mmCIF file of C-alpha atoms in Angstrom:
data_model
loop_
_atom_site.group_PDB
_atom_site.id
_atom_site.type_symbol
_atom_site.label_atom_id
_atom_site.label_comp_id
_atom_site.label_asym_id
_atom_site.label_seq_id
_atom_site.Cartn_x
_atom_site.Cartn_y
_atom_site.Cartn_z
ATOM 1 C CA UNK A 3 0.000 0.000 0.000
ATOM 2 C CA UNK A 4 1.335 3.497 -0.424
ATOM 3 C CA UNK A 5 2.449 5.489 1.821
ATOM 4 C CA UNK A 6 -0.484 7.546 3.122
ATOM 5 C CA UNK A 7 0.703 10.936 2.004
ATOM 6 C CA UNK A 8 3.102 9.778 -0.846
ATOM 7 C CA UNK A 9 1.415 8.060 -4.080
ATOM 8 C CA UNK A 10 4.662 8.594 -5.689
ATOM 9 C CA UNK A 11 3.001 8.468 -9.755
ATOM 10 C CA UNK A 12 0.987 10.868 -8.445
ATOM 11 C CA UNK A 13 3.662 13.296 -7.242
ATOM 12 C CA UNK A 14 5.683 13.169 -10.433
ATOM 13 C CA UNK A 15 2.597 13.800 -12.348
ATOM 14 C CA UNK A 16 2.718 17.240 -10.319
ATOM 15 C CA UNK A 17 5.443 18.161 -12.506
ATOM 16 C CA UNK A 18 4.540 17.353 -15.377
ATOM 17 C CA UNK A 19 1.403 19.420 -15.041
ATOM 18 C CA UNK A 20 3.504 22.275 -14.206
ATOM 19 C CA UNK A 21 5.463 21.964 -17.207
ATOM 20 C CA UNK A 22 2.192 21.745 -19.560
ATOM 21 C CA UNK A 23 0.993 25.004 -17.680
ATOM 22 C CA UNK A 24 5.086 26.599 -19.091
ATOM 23 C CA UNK A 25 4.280 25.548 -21.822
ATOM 24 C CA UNK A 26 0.751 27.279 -22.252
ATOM 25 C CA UNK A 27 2.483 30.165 -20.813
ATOM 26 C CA UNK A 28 5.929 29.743 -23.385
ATOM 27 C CA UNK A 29 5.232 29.189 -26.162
ATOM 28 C CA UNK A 30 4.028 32.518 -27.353
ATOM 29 C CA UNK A 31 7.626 33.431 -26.723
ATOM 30 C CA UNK A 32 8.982 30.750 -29.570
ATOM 31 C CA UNK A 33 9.467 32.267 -32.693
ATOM 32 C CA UNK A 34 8.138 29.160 -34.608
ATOM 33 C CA UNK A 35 6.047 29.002 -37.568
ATOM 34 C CA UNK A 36 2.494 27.183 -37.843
ATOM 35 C CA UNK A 37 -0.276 26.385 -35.621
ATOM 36 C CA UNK A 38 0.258 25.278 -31.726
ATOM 37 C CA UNK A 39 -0.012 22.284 -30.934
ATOM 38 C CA UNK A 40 -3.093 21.129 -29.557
ATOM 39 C CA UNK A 41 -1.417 19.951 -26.362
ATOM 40 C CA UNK A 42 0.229 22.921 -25.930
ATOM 41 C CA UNK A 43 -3.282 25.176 -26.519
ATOM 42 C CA UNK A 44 -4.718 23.090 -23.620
ATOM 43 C CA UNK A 45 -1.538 23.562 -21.486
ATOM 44 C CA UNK A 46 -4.239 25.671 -18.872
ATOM 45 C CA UNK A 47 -5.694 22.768 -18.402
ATOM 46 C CA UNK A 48 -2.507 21.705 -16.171
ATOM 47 C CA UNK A 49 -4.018 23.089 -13.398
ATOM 48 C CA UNK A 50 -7.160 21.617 -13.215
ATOM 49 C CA UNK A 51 -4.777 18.572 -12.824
ATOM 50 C CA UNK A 52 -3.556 19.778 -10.175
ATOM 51 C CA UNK A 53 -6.642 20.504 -8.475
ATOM 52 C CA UNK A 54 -8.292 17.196 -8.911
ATOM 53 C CA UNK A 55 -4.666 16.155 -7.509
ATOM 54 C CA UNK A 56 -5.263 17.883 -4.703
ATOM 55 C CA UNK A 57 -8.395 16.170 -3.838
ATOM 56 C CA UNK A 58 -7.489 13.179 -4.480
ATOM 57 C CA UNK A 59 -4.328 13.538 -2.188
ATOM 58 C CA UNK A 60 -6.285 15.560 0.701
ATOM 59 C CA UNK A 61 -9.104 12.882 0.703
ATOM 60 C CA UNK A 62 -6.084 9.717 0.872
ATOM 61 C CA UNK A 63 -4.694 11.733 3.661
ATOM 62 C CA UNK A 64 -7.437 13.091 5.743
ATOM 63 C CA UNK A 65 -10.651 11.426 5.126
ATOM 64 C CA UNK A 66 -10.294 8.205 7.481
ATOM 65 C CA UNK A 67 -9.422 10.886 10.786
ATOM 66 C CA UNK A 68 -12.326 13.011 9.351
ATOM 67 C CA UNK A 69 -15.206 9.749 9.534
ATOM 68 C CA UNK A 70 -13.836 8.777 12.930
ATOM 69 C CA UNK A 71 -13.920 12.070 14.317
ATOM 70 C CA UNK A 72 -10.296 12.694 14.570
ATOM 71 C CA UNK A 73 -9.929 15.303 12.186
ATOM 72 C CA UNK A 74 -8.171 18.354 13.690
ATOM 73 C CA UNK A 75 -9.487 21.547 11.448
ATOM 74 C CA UNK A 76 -7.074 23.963 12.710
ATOM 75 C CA UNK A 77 -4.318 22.061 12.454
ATOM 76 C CA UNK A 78 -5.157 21.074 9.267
ATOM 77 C CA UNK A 79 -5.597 24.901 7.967
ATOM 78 C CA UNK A 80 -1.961 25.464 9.368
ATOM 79 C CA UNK A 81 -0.460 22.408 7.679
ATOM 80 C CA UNK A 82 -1.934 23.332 4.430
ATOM 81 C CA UNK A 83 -1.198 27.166 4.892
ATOM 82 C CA UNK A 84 2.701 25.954 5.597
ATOM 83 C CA UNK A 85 2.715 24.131 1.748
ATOM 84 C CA UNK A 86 1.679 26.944 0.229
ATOM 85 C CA UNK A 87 1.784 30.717 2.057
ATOM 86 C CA UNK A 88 5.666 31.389 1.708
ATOM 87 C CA UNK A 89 6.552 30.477 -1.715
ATOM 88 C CA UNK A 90 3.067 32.961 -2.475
ATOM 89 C CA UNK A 91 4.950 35.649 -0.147
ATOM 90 C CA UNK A 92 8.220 35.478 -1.453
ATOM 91 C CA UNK A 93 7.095 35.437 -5.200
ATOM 92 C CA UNK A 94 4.829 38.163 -4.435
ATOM 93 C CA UNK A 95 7.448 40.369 -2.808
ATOM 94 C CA UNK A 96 9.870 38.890 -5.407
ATOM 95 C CA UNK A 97 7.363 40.223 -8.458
ATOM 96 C CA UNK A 98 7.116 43.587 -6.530
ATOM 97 C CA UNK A 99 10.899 44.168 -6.434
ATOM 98 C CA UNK A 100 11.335 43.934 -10.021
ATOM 99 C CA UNK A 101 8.731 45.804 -11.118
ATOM 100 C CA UNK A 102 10.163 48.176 -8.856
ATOM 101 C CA UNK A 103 13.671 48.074 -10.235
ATOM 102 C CA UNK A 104 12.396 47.838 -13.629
ATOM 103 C CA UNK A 105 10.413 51.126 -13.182
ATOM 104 C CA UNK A 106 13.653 52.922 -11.683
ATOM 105 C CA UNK A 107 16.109 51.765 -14.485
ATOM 106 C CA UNK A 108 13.406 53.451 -17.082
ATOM 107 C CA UNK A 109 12.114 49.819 -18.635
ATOM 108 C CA UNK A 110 8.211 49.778 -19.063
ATOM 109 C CA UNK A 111 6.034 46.600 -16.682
ATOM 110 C CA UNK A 112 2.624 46.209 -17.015
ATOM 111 C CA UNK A 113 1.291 48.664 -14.761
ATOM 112 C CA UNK A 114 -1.245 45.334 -12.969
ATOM 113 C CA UNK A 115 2.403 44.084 -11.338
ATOM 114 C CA UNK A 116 2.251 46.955 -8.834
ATOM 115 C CA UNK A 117 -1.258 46.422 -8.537
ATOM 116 C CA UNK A 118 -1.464 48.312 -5.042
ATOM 117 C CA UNK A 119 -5.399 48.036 -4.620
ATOM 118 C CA UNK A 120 -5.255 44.189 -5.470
ATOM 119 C CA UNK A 121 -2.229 43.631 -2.928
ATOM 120 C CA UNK A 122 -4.673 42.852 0.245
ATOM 121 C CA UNK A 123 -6.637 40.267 -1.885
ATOM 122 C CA UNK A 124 -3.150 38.741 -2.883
ATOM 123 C CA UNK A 125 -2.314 38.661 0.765
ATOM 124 C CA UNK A 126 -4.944 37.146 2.065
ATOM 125 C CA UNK A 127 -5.038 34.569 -0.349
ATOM 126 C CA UNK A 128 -8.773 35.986 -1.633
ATOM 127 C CA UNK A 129 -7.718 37.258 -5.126
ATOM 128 C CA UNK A 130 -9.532 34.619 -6.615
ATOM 129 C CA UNK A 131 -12.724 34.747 -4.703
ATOM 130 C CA UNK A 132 -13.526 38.098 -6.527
ATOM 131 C CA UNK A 133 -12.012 40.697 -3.877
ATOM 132 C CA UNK A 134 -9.112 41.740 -6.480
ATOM 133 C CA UNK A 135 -9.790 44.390 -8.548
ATOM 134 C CA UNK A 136 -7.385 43.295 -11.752
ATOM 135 C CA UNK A 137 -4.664 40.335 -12.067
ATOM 136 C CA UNK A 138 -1.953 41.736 -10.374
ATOM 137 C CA UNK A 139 1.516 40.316 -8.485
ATOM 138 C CA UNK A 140 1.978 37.167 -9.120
ATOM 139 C CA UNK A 141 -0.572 35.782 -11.208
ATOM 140 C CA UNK A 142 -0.084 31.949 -11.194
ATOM 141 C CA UNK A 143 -1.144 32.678 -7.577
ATOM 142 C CA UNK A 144 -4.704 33.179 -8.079
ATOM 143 C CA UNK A 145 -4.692 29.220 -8.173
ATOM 144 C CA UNK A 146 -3.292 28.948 -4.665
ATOM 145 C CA UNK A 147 -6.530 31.793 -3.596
ATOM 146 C CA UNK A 148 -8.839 28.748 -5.428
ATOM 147 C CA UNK A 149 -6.874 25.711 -3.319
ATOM 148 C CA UNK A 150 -7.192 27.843 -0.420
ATOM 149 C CA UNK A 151 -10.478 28.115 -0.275
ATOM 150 C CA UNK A 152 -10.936 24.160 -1.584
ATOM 151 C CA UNK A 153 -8.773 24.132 2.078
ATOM 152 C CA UNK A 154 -11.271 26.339 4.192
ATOM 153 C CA UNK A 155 -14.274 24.163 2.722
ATOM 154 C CA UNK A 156 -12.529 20.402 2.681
ATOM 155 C CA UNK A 157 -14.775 19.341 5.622
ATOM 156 C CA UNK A 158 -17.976 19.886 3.512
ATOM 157 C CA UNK A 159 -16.223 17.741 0.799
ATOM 158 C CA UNK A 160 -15.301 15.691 3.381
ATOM 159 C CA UNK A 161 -18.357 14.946 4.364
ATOM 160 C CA UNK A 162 -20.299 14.181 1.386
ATOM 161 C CA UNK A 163 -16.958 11.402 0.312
ATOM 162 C CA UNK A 164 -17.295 10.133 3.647
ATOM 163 C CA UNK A 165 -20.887 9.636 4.119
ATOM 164 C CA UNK A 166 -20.762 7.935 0.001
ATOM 165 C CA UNK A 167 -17.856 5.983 0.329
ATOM 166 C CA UNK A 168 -19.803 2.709 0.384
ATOM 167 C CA UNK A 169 -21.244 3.544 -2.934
ATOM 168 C CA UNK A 170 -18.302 5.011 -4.632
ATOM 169 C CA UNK A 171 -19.890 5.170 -8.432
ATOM 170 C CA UNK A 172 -22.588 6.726 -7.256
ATOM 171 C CA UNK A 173 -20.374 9.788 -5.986
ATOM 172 C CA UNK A 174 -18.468 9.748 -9.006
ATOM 173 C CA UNK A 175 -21.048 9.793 -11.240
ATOM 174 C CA UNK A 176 -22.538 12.624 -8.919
ATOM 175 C CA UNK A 177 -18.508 14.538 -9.519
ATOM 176 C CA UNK A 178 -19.128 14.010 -13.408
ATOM 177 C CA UNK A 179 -22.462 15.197 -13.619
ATOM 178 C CA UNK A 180 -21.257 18.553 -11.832
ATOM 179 C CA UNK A 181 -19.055 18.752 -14.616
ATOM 180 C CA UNK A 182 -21.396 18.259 -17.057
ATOM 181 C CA UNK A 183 -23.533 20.716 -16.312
ATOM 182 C CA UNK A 184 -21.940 23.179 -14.732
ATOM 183 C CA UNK A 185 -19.025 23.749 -17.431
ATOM 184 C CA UNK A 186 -22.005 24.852 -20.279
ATOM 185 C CA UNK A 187 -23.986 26.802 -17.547
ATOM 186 C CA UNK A 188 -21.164 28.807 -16.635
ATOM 187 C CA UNK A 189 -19.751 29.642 -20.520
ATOM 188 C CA UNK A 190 -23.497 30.820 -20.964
ATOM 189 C CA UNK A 191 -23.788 33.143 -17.806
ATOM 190 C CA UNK A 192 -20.657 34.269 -17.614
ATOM 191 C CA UNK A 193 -19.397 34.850 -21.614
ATOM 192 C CA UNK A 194 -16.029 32.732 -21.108
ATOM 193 C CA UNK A 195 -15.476 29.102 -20.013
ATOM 194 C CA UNK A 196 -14.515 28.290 -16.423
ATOM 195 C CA UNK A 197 -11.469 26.690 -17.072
ATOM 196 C CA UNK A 198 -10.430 30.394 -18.045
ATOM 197 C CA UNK A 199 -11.656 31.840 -15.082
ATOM 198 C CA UNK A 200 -8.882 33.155 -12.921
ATOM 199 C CA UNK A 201 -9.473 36.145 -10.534
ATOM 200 C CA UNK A 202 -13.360 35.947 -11.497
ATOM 201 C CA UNK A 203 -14.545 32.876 -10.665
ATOM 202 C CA UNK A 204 -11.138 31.023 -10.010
ATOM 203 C CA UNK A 205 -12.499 29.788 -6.558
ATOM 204 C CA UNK A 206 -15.619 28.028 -8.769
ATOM 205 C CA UNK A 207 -13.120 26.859 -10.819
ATOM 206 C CA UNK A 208 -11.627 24.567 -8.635
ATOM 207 C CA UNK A 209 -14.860 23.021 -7.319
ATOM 208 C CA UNK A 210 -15.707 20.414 -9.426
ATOM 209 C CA UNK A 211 -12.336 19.174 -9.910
ATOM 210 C CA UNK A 212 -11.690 18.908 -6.283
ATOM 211 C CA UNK A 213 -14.812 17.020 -5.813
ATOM 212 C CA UNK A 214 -13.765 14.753 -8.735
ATOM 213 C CA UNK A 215 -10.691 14.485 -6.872
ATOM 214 C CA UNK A 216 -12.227 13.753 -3.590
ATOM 215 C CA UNK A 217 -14.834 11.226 -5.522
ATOM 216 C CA UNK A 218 -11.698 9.274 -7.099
ATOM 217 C CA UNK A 219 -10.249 8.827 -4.070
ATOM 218 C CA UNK A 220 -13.113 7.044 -2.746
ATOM 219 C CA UNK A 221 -13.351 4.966 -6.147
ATOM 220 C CA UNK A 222 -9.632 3.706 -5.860
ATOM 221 C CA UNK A 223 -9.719 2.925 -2.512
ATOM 222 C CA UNK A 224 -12.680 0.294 -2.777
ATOM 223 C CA UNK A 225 -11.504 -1.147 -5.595
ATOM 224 C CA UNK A 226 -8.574 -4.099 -5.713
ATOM 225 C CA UNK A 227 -7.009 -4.536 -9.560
ATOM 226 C CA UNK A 228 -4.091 -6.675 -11.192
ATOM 227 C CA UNK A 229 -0.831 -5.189 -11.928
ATOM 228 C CA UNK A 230 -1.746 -5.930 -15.865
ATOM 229 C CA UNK A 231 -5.172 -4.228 -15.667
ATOM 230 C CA UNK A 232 -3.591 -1.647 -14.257
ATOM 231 C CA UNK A 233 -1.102 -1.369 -16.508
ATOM 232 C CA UNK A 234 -3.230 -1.588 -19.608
ATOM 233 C CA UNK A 235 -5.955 1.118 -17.728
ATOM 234 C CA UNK A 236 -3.320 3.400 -17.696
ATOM 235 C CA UNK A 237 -1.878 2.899 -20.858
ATOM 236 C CA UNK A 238 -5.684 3.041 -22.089
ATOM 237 C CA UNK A 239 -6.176 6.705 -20.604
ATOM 238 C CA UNK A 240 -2.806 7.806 -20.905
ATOM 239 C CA UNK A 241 -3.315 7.913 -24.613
ATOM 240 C CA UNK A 242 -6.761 8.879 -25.079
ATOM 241 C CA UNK A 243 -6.049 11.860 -22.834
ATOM 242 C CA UNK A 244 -3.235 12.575 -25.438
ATOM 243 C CA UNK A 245 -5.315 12.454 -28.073
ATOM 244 C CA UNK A 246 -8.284 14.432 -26.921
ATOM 245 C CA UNK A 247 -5.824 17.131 -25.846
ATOM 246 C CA UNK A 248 -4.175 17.250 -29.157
ATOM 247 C CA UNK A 249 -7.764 17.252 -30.731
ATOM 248 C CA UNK A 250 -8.854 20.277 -28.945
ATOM 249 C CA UNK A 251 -11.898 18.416 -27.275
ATOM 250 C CA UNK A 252 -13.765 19.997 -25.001
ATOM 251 C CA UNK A 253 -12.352 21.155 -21.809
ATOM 252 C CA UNK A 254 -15.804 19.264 -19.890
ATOM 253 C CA UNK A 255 -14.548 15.674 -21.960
ATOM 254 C CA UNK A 256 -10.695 16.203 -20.949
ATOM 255 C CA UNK A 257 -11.275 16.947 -17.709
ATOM 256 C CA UNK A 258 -13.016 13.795 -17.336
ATOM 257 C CA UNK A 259 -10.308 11.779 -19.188
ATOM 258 C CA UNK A 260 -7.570 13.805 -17.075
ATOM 259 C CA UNK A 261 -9.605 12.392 -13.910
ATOM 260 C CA UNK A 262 -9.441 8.698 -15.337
ATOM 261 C CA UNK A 263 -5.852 9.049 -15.790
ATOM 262 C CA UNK A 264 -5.049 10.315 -12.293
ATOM 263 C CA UNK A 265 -7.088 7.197 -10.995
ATOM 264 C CA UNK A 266 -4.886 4.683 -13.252
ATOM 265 C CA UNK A 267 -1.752 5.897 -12.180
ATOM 266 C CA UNK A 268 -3.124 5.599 -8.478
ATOM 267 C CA UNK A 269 -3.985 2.093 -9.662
ATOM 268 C CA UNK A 270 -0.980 1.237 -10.343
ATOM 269 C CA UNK A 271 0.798 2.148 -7.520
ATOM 270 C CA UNK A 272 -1.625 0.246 -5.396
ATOM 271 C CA UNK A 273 -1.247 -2.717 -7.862
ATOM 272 C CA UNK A 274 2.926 -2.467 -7.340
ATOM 273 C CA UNK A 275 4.213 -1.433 -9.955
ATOM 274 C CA UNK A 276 6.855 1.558 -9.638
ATOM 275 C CA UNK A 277 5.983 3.484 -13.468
ATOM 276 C CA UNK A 278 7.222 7.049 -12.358
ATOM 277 C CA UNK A 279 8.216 5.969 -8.846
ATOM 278 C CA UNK A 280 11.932 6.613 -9.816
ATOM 279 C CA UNK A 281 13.856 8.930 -7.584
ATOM 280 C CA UNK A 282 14.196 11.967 -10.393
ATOM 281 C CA UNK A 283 10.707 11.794 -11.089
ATOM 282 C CA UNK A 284 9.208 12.454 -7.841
ATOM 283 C CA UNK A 285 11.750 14.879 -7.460
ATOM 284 C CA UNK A 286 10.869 17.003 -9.696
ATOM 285 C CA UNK A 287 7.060 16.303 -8.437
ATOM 286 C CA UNK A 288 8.262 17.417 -5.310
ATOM 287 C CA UNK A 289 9.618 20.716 -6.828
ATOM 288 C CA UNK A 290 6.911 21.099 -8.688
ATOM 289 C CA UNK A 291 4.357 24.008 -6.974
ATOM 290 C CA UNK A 292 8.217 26.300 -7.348
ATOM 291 C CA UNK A 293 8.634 25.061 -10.948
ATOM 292 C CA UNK A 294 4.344 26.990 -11.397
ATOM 293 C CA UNK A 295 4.734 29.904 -8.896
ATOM 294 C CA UNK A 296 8.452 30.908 -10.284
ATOM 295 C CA UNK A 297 7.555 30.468 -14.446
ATOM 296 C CA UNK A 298 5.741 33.595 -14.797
ATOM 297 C CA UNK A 299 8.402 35.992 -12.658
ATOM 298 C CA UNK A 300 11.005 33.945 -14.355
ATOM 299 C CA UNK A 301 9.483 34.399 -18.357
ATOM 300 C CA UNK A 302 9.592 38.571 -17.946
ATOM 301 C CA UNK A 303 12.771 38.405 -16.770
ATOM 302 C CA UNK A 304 14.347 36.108 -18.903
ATOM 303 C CA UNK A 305 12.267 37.025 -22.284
ATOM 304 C CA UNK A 306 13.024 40.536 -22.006
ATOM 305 C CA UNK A 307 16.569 39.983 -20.876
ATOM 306 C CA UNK A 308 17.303 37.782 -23.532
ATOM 307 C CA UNK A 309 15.472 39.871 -26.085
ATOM 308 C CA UNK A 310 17.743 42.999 -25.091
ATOM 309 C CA UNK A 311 20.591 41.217 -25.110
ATOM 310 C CA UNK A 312 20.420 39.593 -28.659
ATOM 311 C CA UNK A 313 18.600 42.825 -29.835
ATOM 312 C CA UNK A 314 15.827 41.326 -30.933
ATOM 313 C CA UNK A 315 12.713 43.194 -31.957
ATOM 314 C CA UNK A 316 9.644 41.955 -29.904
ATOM 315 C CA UNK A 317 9.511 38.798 -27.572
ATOM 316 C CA UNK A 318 9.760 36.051 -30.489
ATOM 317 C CA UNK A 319 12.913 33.891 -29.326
ATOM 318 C CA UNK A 320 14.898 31.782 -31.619
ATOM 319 C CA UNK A 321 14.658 28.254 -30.050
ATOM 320 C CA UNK A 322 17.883 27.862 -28.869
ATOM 321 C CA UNK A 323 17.777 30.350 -26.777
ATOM 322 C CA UNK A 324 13.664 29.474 -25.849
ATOM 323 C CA UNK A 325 14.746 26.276 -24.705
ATOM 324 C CA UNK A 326 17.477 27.125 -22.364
ATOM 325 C CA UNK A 327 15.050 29.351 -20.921
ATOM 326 C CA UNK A 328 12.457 26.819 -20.158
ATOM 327 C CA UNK A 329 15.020 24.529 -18.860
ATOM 328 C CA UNK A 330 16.406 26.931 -16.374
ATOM 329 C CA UNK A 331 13.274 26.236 -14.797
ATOM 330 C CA UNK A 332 14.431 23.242 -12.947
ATOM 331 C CA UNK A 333 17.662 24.500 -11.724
ATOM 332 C CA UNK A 334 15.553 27.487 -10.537
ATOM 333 C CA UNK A 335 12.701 25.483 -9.110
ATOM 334 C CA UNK A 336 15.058 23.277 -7.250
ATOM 335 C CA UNK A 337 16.807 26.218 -5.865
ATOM 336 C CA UNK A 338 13.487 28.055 -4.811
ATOM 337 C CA UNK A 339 12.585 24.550 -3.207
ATOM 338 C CA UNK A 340 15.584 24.134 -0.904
ATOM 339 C CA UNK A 341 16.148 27.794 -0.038
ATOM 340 C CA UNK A 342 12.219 29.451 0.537
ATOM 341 C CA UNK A 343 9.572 26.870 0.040
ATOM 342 C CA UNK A 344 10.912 23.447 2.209
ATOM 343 C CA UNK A 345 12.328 25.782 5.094
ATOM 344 C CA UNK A 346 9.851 27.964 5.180
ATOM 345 C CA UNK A 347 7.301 24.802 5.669
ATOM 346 C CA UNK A 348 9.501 23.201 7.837
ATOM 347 C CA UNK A 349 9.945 25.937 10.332
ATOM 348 C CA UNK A 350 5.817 26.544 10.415
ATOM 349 C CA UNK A 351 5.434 23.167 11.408
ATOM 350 C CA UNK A 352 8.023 23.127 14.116
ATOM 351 C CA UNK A 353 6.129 25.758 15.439
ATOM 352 C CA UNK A 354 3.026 24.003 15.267
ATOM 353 C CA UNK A 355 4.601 20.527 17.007
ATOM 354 C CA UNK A 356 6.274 23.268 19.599
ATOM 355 C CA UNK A 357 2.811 24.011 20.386
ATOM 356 C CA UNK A 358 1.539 20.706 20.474
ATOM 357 C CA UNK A 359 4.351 19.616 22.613
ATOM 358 C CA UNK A 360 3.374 22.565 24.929
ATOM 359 C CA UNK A 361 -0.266 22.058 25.356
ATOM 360 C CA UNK A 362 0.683 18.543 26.610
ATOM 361 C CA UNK A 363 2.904 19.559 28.972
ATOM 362 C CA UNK A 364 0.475 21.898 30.574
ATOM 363 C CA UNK A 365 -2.341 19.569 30.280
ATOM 364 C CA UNK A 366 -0.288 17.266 32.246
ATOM 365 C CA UNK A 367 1.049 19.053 34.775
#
């Protein structure tokens, strides 16, 4: 069985998400002639991977304390606010200083990076919930304001997995008929799909995935499989994911097919097999949330840097140079890893087992 908060496919799938959300975010910035691909056109879609990750994960880790009543909320909240608060801070504060020292040097930033009125929303974590004025800061952050508040709710979630997870298809179906219905509703009411909503609407956004998530979870654990129909589930989603993606199906149809892939991987794990359980690739799982909140900081710096240097008109890179810029994103992720994001978690949950360790004492004395 896998370790309880380590499905290790699962983990290096993390990165590979982040690396289709680069690539979304790239490849405008290749000078390259022809139509883009369709996987890279659906490269937004990385993050609704991530967020039915996340419930998935959340659900493997918490749900069992949660039915027997041994959930603690707040320490939950803190745990969860650890993994993702100071990699937000420091790339906020890191986005703020260059803007800063871009405006003093005389080079133009779009003026939404010194967003001043959207800075307490960012903050707070709420710039996706509709309390930020414009996209400002950081912007890959407004999917850590949607997690957040997936984090706040998780006990309703919770709740509904735990109370269904006898009857596991019937809470699945219930995930994909959310999607279903609400993915058309929302492109009519709102004039743009939800898996384009960011600031507006990026806390609906994560909803149904997270409940997919949470709904998978519940699916995999009741269910016992071979290694070989595990192996040829995955290899059966694994390419028809591919292929809608590169058709351009609808987001409502990959998203479901994203969900089913997640699931096989799980399955496999859980069947024994170690596909993507090598060292490097949970690695760069592990480094993956730096690898998302570090690509956008790290594409205006590097574009335009490059661009001045090689005096090139524009922000169309020849590929040489393109690719070395995309894979300086590991180096940098692992360096933003071991130096903010790791010790920054680690010392928040010292404090937290200080406190622990300090309630007991008093409660025994």
């Amino acid at each position: 069985m896998p370790d309880a908060a380590h499905i290790k496919p699962l983990t290096a799938l993390r990165f590979f998400a982040a690396f289709w959300v680069v690539m979304f975010h790239y490849w405008p910035n290749l000078a390259v002639a022809g139509a883009v691909p369709g996987v890279v056109a659906k490269g937004y879609l990385g993050v609704e991977a991530f967020f039915i990750l996340s419930g998935f994960i959340l659900c493997h880790v918490y749900l069992t304390a949660f039915g027997e009543g041994r959930f603690g909320y707040g320490g939950f909240l803190w745990n969860r606010l650890a993994r993702v608060y100071p990699l937000h801070l420091f790339t906020l504060a890191g986005v703020g200083a260059m803007a800063l020292a871009a405006g003093a040097v005389g080079i133009a930033v779009d003026k939404n990076m010194l967003a001043w009125d959207a800075l307490p929303a960012n903050l707070l974590m709420v710039q996706a919930w509709g309390f930020a004025p414009v996209s400002g800061w950081n912007h890959p952050s407004w999917s850590i304001s949607a997690e957040w508040f997936a984090y706040l709710s998780f006990p309703a979630f919770a709740f509904v997995a735990w109370r269904l997870r006898a009857r596991p298809l019937v809470l699945t179906g219930a995930a994909l008929l959310l999607i279903a219905a609400l993915y058309p509703a929302f492109e009519k009411l709102a004039g743009f799909p939800l898996t384009e909503a960011t600031i507006r609407w990026g806390a609906l956004r994560i909803v149904p995935c997270f409940f997919y998530g949470c709904a998978l979870y519940t699916l995999w654990k009741s269910q016992d499989v071979s290694l070989r129909g595990a192996g040829i589930g995955a290899a059966f989603a694994g390419l028809l994911l591919l292929a809608t993606v590169q058709l351009q199906a609808p987001d409502a149809l990959i998203v479901t097919i994203l969900g089913g892939f997640i699931l096989s991987l799980a399955r496999l794990a859980k069947a024994g097999s170690t596909f993507a359980s090598q060292s490097m690739f949970v690695y760069l799982g592990e480094i993956s949330y730096s690898t998302y909140m570090i690509c956008i900081p790290w594409k205006i710096l590097a574009i335009n840097g490059a661009a001045k240097l090689l005096n090139i008109e524009g922000d169309k890179l020849p590929l040489a140079v393109w690719a070395l810029i995309v894979a300086a994103l590991i180096p940098l992720s692992a360096a933003s890893y071991h130096l903010v994001e790791k010790p920054a978690r680690d010392f928040m949950k010292s404090i937290a087992k200080q406190r622990r360790s300090a309630a007991a004492t008093a409660t025994v004395a």
